[in-house]
Amino acid sequence: MSRLLKPARVLLLGPPGCGKGTQTSRLLKRFGISGMSSGDLLRQHIKDKTEIGSLASSIIKQGKLLPDDVMVKIIESELRSRSWLSPSQSWLLDGFPRTEPQASLLDSQILSPASANLNFIVELQVPHEIILDRIANRLVHVPSGRVYNLTYNPPKVEGKDDVTGEPLSRRPDDDPEIFRQRLVEFDKLTKPLVTYYENANKDAVFEVAGETSDIIFPQLESEMIKRFGEKAE
Ligand code: ATP
Ligand code: MG
């Protein structure tokens, strides 16, 4: 159950490796809301060897983005099947929308008709050097999307997920060459989104900067409480 007084529909924006996944899990736990990561959805498709999975795998390997229409369809059906298209639901999106066409399709065709537009858009700003260092040390548990870092946040048992004990893996797209390409795509396609949302709904946009997730999280936490209120225990 959500511990917020008002429904929060949150989008986390920021460069690859800036810690969106980490902030997402901490926010979900802290406020009892649900989240969806487009990258995790695609990795699950790849694991399940679906048709979308095979398209995703070839594109992700190059550090490129999937076509907007494909992404919008995947996300729309996911939003519907989770019954999130209602003004009373609280949820958080990580990784979608990621381009301006995705954002405007999401707004006009999916969220506006449900009176469920995004009301908190967070731009995470993390220095470049920090990001590159993190990626070199990152491990993931694919089924849950849990992220570990060999330096800051190692798993309790080497190479194993803390919760399930299942093996952890490196993301193939964390290879330095591909990662560079992902940063290029981010600058070209995702950065303009901040301007889009500043024009569409400036009050909802919140920028937060910091070198570590521990510095960023408390700022996000207090901003959420300020905007949405917290239920008494
Ligand atoms: P990180 O997980 O480190 O924050 P990221 O945000 O770049 O980095 P994911 O969100 O996990 O990584 O996405 C991995 C890949 O999945 C992307 O590089 C892209 O190919 C594809 N992808 C995910 N979301 C979208 C989207 N909204 N539009 C197009 N492609 C996407
Ligand atoms: Mg991610």
mmCIF file of C-alpha atoms and ligand atoms in Angstrom:
data_model
loop_
_atom_site.group_PDB
_atom_site.id
_atom_site.type_symbol
_atom_site.label_atom_id
_atom_site.label_comp_id
_atom_site.label_asym_id
_atom_site.label_seq_id
_atom_site.Cartn_x
_atom_site.Cartn_y
_atom_site.Cartn_z
ATOM 1 C CA MET A 1 0.000 0.000 0.000
ATOM 2 C CA SER A 2 1.176 3.493 -0.808
ATOM 3 C CA ARG A 3 2.296 5.507 2.196
ATOM 4 C CA LEU A 4 1.674 8.768 0.321
ATOM 5 C CA LEU A 5 -1.419 10.926 0.872
ATOM 6 C CA LYS A 6 -1.759 11.938 -2.783
ATOM 7 C CA PRO A 7 -1.159 9.761 -5.854
ATOM 8 C CA ALA A 8 2.368 10.144 -7.278
ATOM 9 C CA ARG A 9 3.112 9.375 -10.929
ATOM 10 C CA VAL A 10 6.853 9.608 -11.118
ATOM 11 C CA LEU A 11 9.377 9.544 -13.957
ATOM 12 C CA LEU A 12 13.110 9.213 -13.300
ATOM 13 C CA LEU A 13 15.321 10.698 -15.996
ATOM 14 C CA GLY A 14 19.082 10.606 -16.164
ATOM 15 C CA PRO A 15 22.035 9.218 -18.083
ATOM 16 C CA PRO A 16 22.673 5.461 -18.221
ATOM 17 C CA GLY A 17 24.368 4.293 -15.062
ATOM 18 C CA CYS A 18 23.351 7.344 -13.026
ATOM 19 C CA GLY A 19 21.580 5.175 -10.480
ATOM 20 C CA LYS A 20 17.963 5.245 -11.642
ATOM 21 C CA GLY A 21 17.563 1.588 -10.743
ATOM 22 C CA THR A 22 18.967 2.121 -7.256
ATOM 23 C CA GLN A 23 16.817 5.192 -6.563
ATOM 24 C CA THR A 24 13.798 3.329 -7.910
ATOM 25 C CA SER A 25 14.159 0.406 -5.529
ATOM 26 C CA ARG A 26 14.743 2.696 -2.569
ATOM 27 C CA LEU A 27 11.715 4.885 -3.376
ATOM 28 C CA LEU A 28 9.446 1.894 -3.899
ATOM 29 C CA LYS A 29 10.464 0.414 -0.590
ATOM 30 C CA ARG A 30 10.244 3.713 1.285
ATOM 31 C CA PHE A 31 6.817 4.757 -0.008
ATOM 32 C CA GLY A 32 5.194 1.413 -0.788
ATOM 33 C CA ILE A 33 4.520 2.266 -4.430
ATOM 34 C CA SER A 34 5.051 0.182 -7.597
ATOM 35 C CA GLY A 35 7.616 0.702 -10.312
ATOM 36 C CA MET A 36 8.344 -0.342 -13.860
ATOM 37 C CA SER A 37 11.688 -0.234 -15.667
ATOM 38 C CA SER A 38 11.617 -0.413 -19.462
ATOM 39 C CA GLY A 39 15.150 -1.862 -19.486
ATOM 40 C CA ASP A 40 14.144 -4.612 -17.043
ATOM 41 C CA LEU A 41 11.046 -5.397 -19.133
ATOM 42 C CA LEU A 42 13.183 -5.762 -22.248
ATOM 43 C CA ARG A 43 15.791 -7.899 -20.469
ATOM 44 C CA GLN A 44 12.995 -10.177 -19.277
ATOM 45 C CA HIS A 45 11.724 -10.481 -22.884
ATOM 46 C CA ILE A 46 15.255 -11.413 -23.962
ATOM 47 C CA LYS A 47 15.473 -14.010 -21.220
ATOM 48 C CA ASP A 48 12.060 -15.452 -22.196
ATOM 49 C CA LYS A 49 13.138 -15.510 -25.868
ATOM 50 C CA THR A 50 10.042 -13.636 -27.129
ATOM 51 C CA GLU A 51 9.823 -11.874 -30.498
ATOM 52 C CA ILE A 52 10.299 -8.490 -28.816
ATOM 53 C CA GLY A 53 13.216 -10.045 -26.967
ATOM 54 C CA SER A 54 15.059 -10.933 -30.139
ATOM 55 C CA LEU A 55 14.582 -7.439 -31.589
ATOM 56 C CA ALA A 56 15.612 -5.892 -28.257
ATOM 57 C CA SER A 57 18.694 -8.035 -27.955
ATOM 58 C CA SER A 58 20.099 -6.979 -31.316
ATOM 59 C CA ILE A 59 19.447 -3.281 -30.674
ATOM 60 C CA ILE A 60 20.621 -3.212 -27.059
ATOM 61 C CA LYS A 61 23.869 -4.875 -28.121
ATOM 62 C CA GLN A 62 24.629 -1.804 -30.226
ATOM 63 C CA GLY A 63 23.781 0.646 -27.458
ATOM 64 C CA LYS A 64 20.911 2.020 -29.573
ATOM 65 C CA LEU A 65 17.252 2.633 -28.696
ATOM 66 C CA LEU A 66 14.272 0.526 -29.782
ATOM 67 C CA PRO A 67 11.795 2.187 -32.196
ATOM 68 C CA ASP A 68 9.375 4.544 -30.442
ATOM 69 C CA ASP A 69 6.209 2.799 -31.697
ATOM 70 C CA VAL A 70 7.393 -0.590 -30.430
ATOM 71 C CA MET A 71 8.257 0.858 -27.019
ATOM 72 C CA VAL A 72 4.967 2.721 -26.672
ATOM 73 C CA LYS A 73 3.005 -0.475 -27.412
ATOM 74 C CA ILE A 74 4.962 -2.512 -24.872
ATOM 75 C CA ILE A 75 4.544 0.109 -22.168
ATOM 76 C CA GLU A 76 0.896 0.785 -22.875
ATOM 77 C CA SER A 77 -0.047 -2.859 -22.579
ATOM 78 C CA GLU A 78 2.000 -3.147 -19.413
ATOM 79 C CA LEU A 79 0.315 -0.057 -17.882
ATOM 80 C CA ARG A 80 -3.092 -1.518 -18.721
ATOM 81 C CA SER A 81 -2.380 -4.965 -17.402
ATOM 82 C CA ARG A 82 -1.163 -3.462 -14.128
ATOM 83 C CA SER A 83 -4.305 -1.231 -13.911
ATOM 84 C CA TRP A 84 -2.146 1.846 -13.508
ATOM 85 C CA LEU A 85 -4.229 4.038 -15.831
ATOM 86 C CA SER A 86 -6.361 5.530 -13.092
ATOM 87 C CA PRO A 87 -5.996 8.851 -11.253
ATOM 88 C CA SER A 88 -5.774 7.178 -7.854
ATOM 89 C CA GLN A 89 -2.760 4.943 -8.556
ATOM 90 C CA SER A 90 0.823 5.769 -7.543
ATOM 91 C CA TRP A 91 3.680 4.449 -9.633
ATOM 92 C CA LEU A 92 7.146 5.150 -10.910
ATOM 93 C CA LEU A 93 8.606 4.781 -14.401
ATOM 94 C CA ASP A 94 12.322 4.221 -15.012
ATOM 95 C CA GLY A 95 13.619 4.366 -18.589
ATOM 96 C CA PHE A 96 10.383 5.246 -20.372
ATOM 97 C CA PRO A 97 9.651 7.693 -21.970
ATOM 98 C CA ARG A 98 13.155 8.249 -23.288
ATOM 99 C CA THR A 99 12.577 10.323 -26.427
ATOM 100 C CA GLU A 100 10.322 13.249 -27.195
ATOM 101 C CA PRO A 101 7.969 11.250 -29.453
ATOM 102 C CA GLN A 102 7.591 8.635 -26.692
ATOM 103 C CA ALA A 103 6.784 11.372 -24.176
ATOM 104 C CA SER A 104 4.196 13.087 -26.328
ATOM 105 C CA LEU A 105 2.513 9.802 -27.310
ATOM 106 C CA LEU A 106 2.434 8.731 -23.670
ATOM 107 C CA ASP A 107 0.865 12.047 -22.641
ATOM 108 C CA SER A 108 -1.669 12.485 -25.412
ATOM 109 C CA GLN A 109 -2.778 8.909 -26.077
ATOM 110 C CA ILE A 110 -2.340 7.081 -22.806
ATOM 111 C CA LEU A 111 -2.084 9.245 -19.679
ATOM 112 C CA SER A 112 -4.238 12.296 -20.486
ATOM 113 C CA PRO A 113 -7.322 10.233 -21.411
ATOM 114 C CA ALA A 114 -6.986 8.473 -18.043
ATOM 115 C CA SER A 115 -6.431 11.750 -16.125
ATOM 116 C CA ALA A 116 -3.198 10.223 -14.931
ATOM 117 C CA ASN A 117 -0.473 12.524 -16.233
ATOM 118 C CA LEU A 118 2.986 12.435 -14.724
ATOM 119 C CA ASN A 119 3.153 14.740 -11.699
ATOM 120 C CA PHE A 120 6.780 14.327 -10.592
ATOM 121 C CA ILE A 121 9.583 14.299 -13.140
ATOM 122 C CA VAL A 122 13.022 13.856 -11.649
ATOM 123 C CA GLU A 123 16.208 14.659 -13.469
ATOM 124 C CA LEU A 124 19.177 12.913 -11.840
ATOM 125 C CA GLN A 125 22.490 14.642 -12.474
ATOM 126 C CA VAL A 126 25.632 12.623 -11.820
ATOM 127 C CA PRO A 127 29.160 13.482 -13.010
ATOM 128 C CA HIS A 128 30.482 11.549 -16.000
ATOM 129 C CA GLU A 129 33.592 10.066 -14.316
ATOM 130 C CA ILE A 130 31.456 8.634 -11.533
ATOM 131 C CA ILE A 131 29.150 6.963 -14.031
ATOM 132 C CA LEU A 132 31.994 5.330 -15.956
ATOM 133 C CA ASP A 133 33.497 3.958 -12.762
ATOM 134 C CA ARG A 134 30.158 2.550 -11.633
ATOM 135 C CA ILE A 135 29.483 0.764 -14.873
ATOM 136 C CA ALA A 136 32.822 -1.001 -14.735
ATOM 137 C CA ASN A 137 31.771 -2.476 -11.371
ATOM 138 C CA ARG A 138 28.088 -3.193 -11.953
ATOM 139 C CA LEU A 139 26.336 -6.578 -11.611
ATOM 140 C CA VAL A 140 22.606 -7.232 -12.034
ATOM 141 C CA HIS A 141 20.031 -9.853 -11.087
ATOM 142 C CA VAL A 142 17.958 -10.018 -14.261
ATOM 143 C CA PRO A 143 14.621 -11.370 -12.920
ATOM 144 C CA SER A 144 14.256 -8.659 -10.254
ATOM 145 C CA GLY A 145 16.351 -5.838 -11.746
ATOM 146 C CA ARG A 146 18.328 -5.591 -8.494
ATOM 147 C CA VAL A 147 21.627 -3.828 -9.070
ATOM 148 C CA TYR A 148 24.895 -4.389 -7.199
ATOM 149 C CA ASN A 149 28.192 -2.566 -7.302
ATOM 150 C CA LEU A 150 31.416 -4.361 -6.435
ATOM 151 C CA THR A 151 32.716 -1.244 -4.643
ATOM 152 C CA TYR A 152 29.723 0.456 -3.001
ATOM 153 C CA ASN A 153 27.140 -2.256 -2.690
ATOM 154 C CA PRO A 154 28.572 -5.769 -3.159
ATOM 155 C CA PRO A 155 26.318 -8.838 -2.849
ATOM 156 C CA LYS A 156 26.566 -10.716 0.476
ATOM 157 C CA VAL A 157 27.794 -13.828 -1.340
ATOM 158 C CA GLU A 158 30.076 -13.249 -4.310
ATOM 159 C CA GLY A 159 28.226 -13.466 -7.623
ATOM 160 C CA LYS A 160 24.841 -14.284 -6.007
ATOM 161 C CA ASP A 161 21.635 -12.272 -5.536
ATOM 162 C CA ASP A 162 21.040 -11.454 -1.819
ATOM 163 C CA VAL A 163 17.342 -12.345 -1.921
ATOM 164 C CA THR A 164 17.100 -15.407 -4.177
ATOM 165 C CA GLY A 165 20.698 -16.694 -4.222
ATOM 166 C CA GLU A 166 20.469 -16.838 -8.017
ATOM 167 C CA PRO A 167 23.520 -15.936 -10.122
ATOM 168 C CA LEU A 168 24.275 -12.298 -10.968
ATOM 169 C CA SER A 169 25.448 -11.232 -14.392
ATOM 170 C CA ARG A 170 27.131 -8.335 -16.149
ATOM 171 C CA ARG A 171 24.994 -6.506 -18.675
ATOM 172 C CA PRO A 172 26.456 -7.064 -22.147
ATOM 173 C CA ASP A 173 25.714 -3.398 -22.906
ATOM 174 C CA ASP A 174 27.944 -2.296 -19.993
ATOM 175 C CA ASP A 175 30.942 -3.118 -22.187
ATOM 176 C CA PRO A 176 32.902 0.210 -22.406
ATOM 177 C CA GLU A 177 32.511 0.602 -26.184
ATOM 178 C CA ILE A 178 28.736 0.047 -26.095
ATOM 179 C CA PHE A 179 28.382 2.143 -22.982
ATOM 180 C CA ARG A 180 29.933 5.097 -24.774
ATOM 181 C CA GLN A 181 27.323 4.698 -27.501
ATOM 182 C CA ARG A 182 24.545 4.685 -24.884
ATOM 183 C CA LEU A 183 25.819 8.007 -23.535
ATOM 184 C CA VAL A 184 25.762 9.419 -27.074
ATOM 185 C CA GLU A 185 22.147 8.274 -27.533
ATOM 186 C CA PHE A 186 21.270 9.810 -24.192
ATOM 187 C CA ASP A 187 22.693 13.214 -25.081
ATOM 188 C CA LYS A 188 21.023 13.173 -28.475
ATOM 189 C CA LEU A 189 17.572 11.767 -27.664
ATOM 190 C CA THR A 190 16.868 11.825 -23.942
ATOM 191 C CA LYS A 191 18.346 15.133 -22.770
ATOM 192 C CA PRO A 192 15.817 17.111 -24.876
ATOM 193 C CA LEU A 193 13.078 15.472 -22.816
ATOM 194 C CA VAL A 194 13.860 17.723 -19.871
ATOM 195 C CA THR A 195 13.031 20.735 -22.046
ATOM 196 C CA TYR A 196 9.873 18.994 -23.256
ATOM 197 C CA TYR A 197 8.645 18.525 -19.681
ATOM 198 C CA GLU A 198 9.713 22.008 -18.647
ATOM 199 C CA ASN A 199 7.402 23.304 -21.349
ATOM 200 C CA ALA A 200 4.609 20.828 -20.697
ATOM 201 C CA ASN A 201 4.567 20.849 -16.891
ATOM 202 C CA LYS A 202 7.309 22.916 -15.296
ATOM 203 C CA ASP A 203 6.050 22.580 -11.729
ATOM 204 C CA ALA A 204 6.434 18.823 -11.909
ATOM 205 C CA VAL A 205 10.130 18.944 -12.849
ATOM 206 C CA PHE A 206 12.717 18.475 -10.090
ATOM 207 C CA GLU A 207 16.471 18.398 -10.593
ATOM 208 C CA VAL A 208 18.721 16.631 -8.142
ATOM 209 C CA ALA A 209 22.500 16.309 -8.240
ATOM 210 C CA GLY A 210 24.976 14.218 -6.297
ATOM 211 C CA GLU A 211 27.922 11.887 -6.581
ATOM 212 C CA THR A 212 26.414 8.951 -4.753
ATOM 213 C CA SER A 213 22.997 7.380 -4.346
ATOM 214 C CA ASP A 214 23.236 8.069 -0.607
ATOM 215 C CA ILE A 215 23.506 11.789 -1.290
ATOM 216 C CA ILE A 216 20.680 11.801 -3.834
ATOM 217 C CA PHE A 217 18.141 9.613 -2.046
ATOM 218 C CA PRO A 218 17.394 11.836 1.002
ATOM 219 C CA GLN A 219 16.746 14.800 -1.310
ATOM 220 C CA LEU A 220 14.291 12.759 -3.350
ATOM 221 C CA GLU A 221 12.668 11.393 -0.234
ATOM 222 C CA SER A 222 11.995 14.816 1.297
ATOM 223 C CA GLU A 223 10.773 16.227 -2.020
ATOM 224 C CA MET A 224 8.301 13.348 -2.355
ATOM 225 C CA ILE A 225 6.984 13.997 1.159
ATOM 226 C CA LYS A 226 6.737 17.721 0.467
ATOM 227 C CA ARG A 227 4.762 17.147 -2.728
ATOM 228 C CA PHE A 228 2.591 14.166 -1.889
ATOM 229 C CA GLY A 229 2.397 14.024 1.909
ATOM 230 C CA GLU A 230 2.957 11.014 4.079
ATOM 231 C CA LYS A 231 0.332 8.970 5.926
ATOM 232 C CA ALA A 232 0.651 8.813 9.684
ATOM 233 C CA GLU A 233 1.735 5.354 10.910
HETATM 234 P P1 ATP B 1 20.851 2.263 -16.554
HETATM 235 O O1 ATP B 1 20.043 1.046 -16.385
HETATM 236 O O2 ATP B 1 22.257 2.115 -16.230
HETATM 237 O O3 ATP B 1 20.207 3.452 -15.891
HETATM 238 P P2 ATP B 1 19.927 2.729 -19.147
HETATM 239 O O4 ATP B 1 18.856 3.573 -18.568
HETATM 240 O O5 ATP B 1 20.601 3.179 -20.390
HETATM 241 O O6 ATP B 1 20.988 2.565 -18.085
HETATM 242 P P3 ATP B 1 18.068 0.559 -19.423
HETATM 243 O O7 ATP B 1 17.015 1.531 -19.056
HETATM 244 O O8 ATP B 1 18.216 -0.647 -18.634
HETATM 245 O O9 ATP B 1 19.496 1.264 -19.417
HETATM 246 O O10 ATP B 1 17.878 0.204 -20.971
HETATM 247 C C1 ATP B 1 18.737 -0.690 -21.629
HETATM 248 C C2 ATP B 1 18.499 -0.620 -23.124
HETATM 249 O O11 ATP B 1 17.128 -0.964 -23.416
HETATM 250 C C3 ATP B 1 18.684 0.761 -23.737
HETATM 251 O O12 ATP B 1 20.037 1.017 -24.043
HETATM 252 C C4 ATP B 1 17.798 0.651 -24.980
HETATM 253 O O13 ATP B 1 18.417 -0.076 -26.007
HETATM 254 C C5 ATP B 1 16.614 -0.180 -24.503
HETATM 255 N N1 ATP B 1 15.531 0.684 -24.008
HETATM 256 C C6 ATP B 1 15.089 0.784 -22.724
HETATM 257 N N2 ATP B 1 14.099 1.681 -22.606
HETATM 258 C C7 ATP B 1 13.892 2.183 -23.849
HETATM 259 C C8 ATP B 1 13.018 3.175 -24.393
HETATM 260 N N3 ATP B 1 12.148 3.834 -23.628
HETATM 261 N N4 ATP B 1 13.114 3.433 -25.709
HETATM 262 C C9 ATP B 1 13.963 2.781 -26.501
HETATM 263 N N5 ATP B 1 14.821 1.846 -26.056
HETATM 264 C C10 ATP B 1 14.802 1.539 -24.749
HETATM 265 MG MG MG B 2 18.094 1.231 -15.826
#
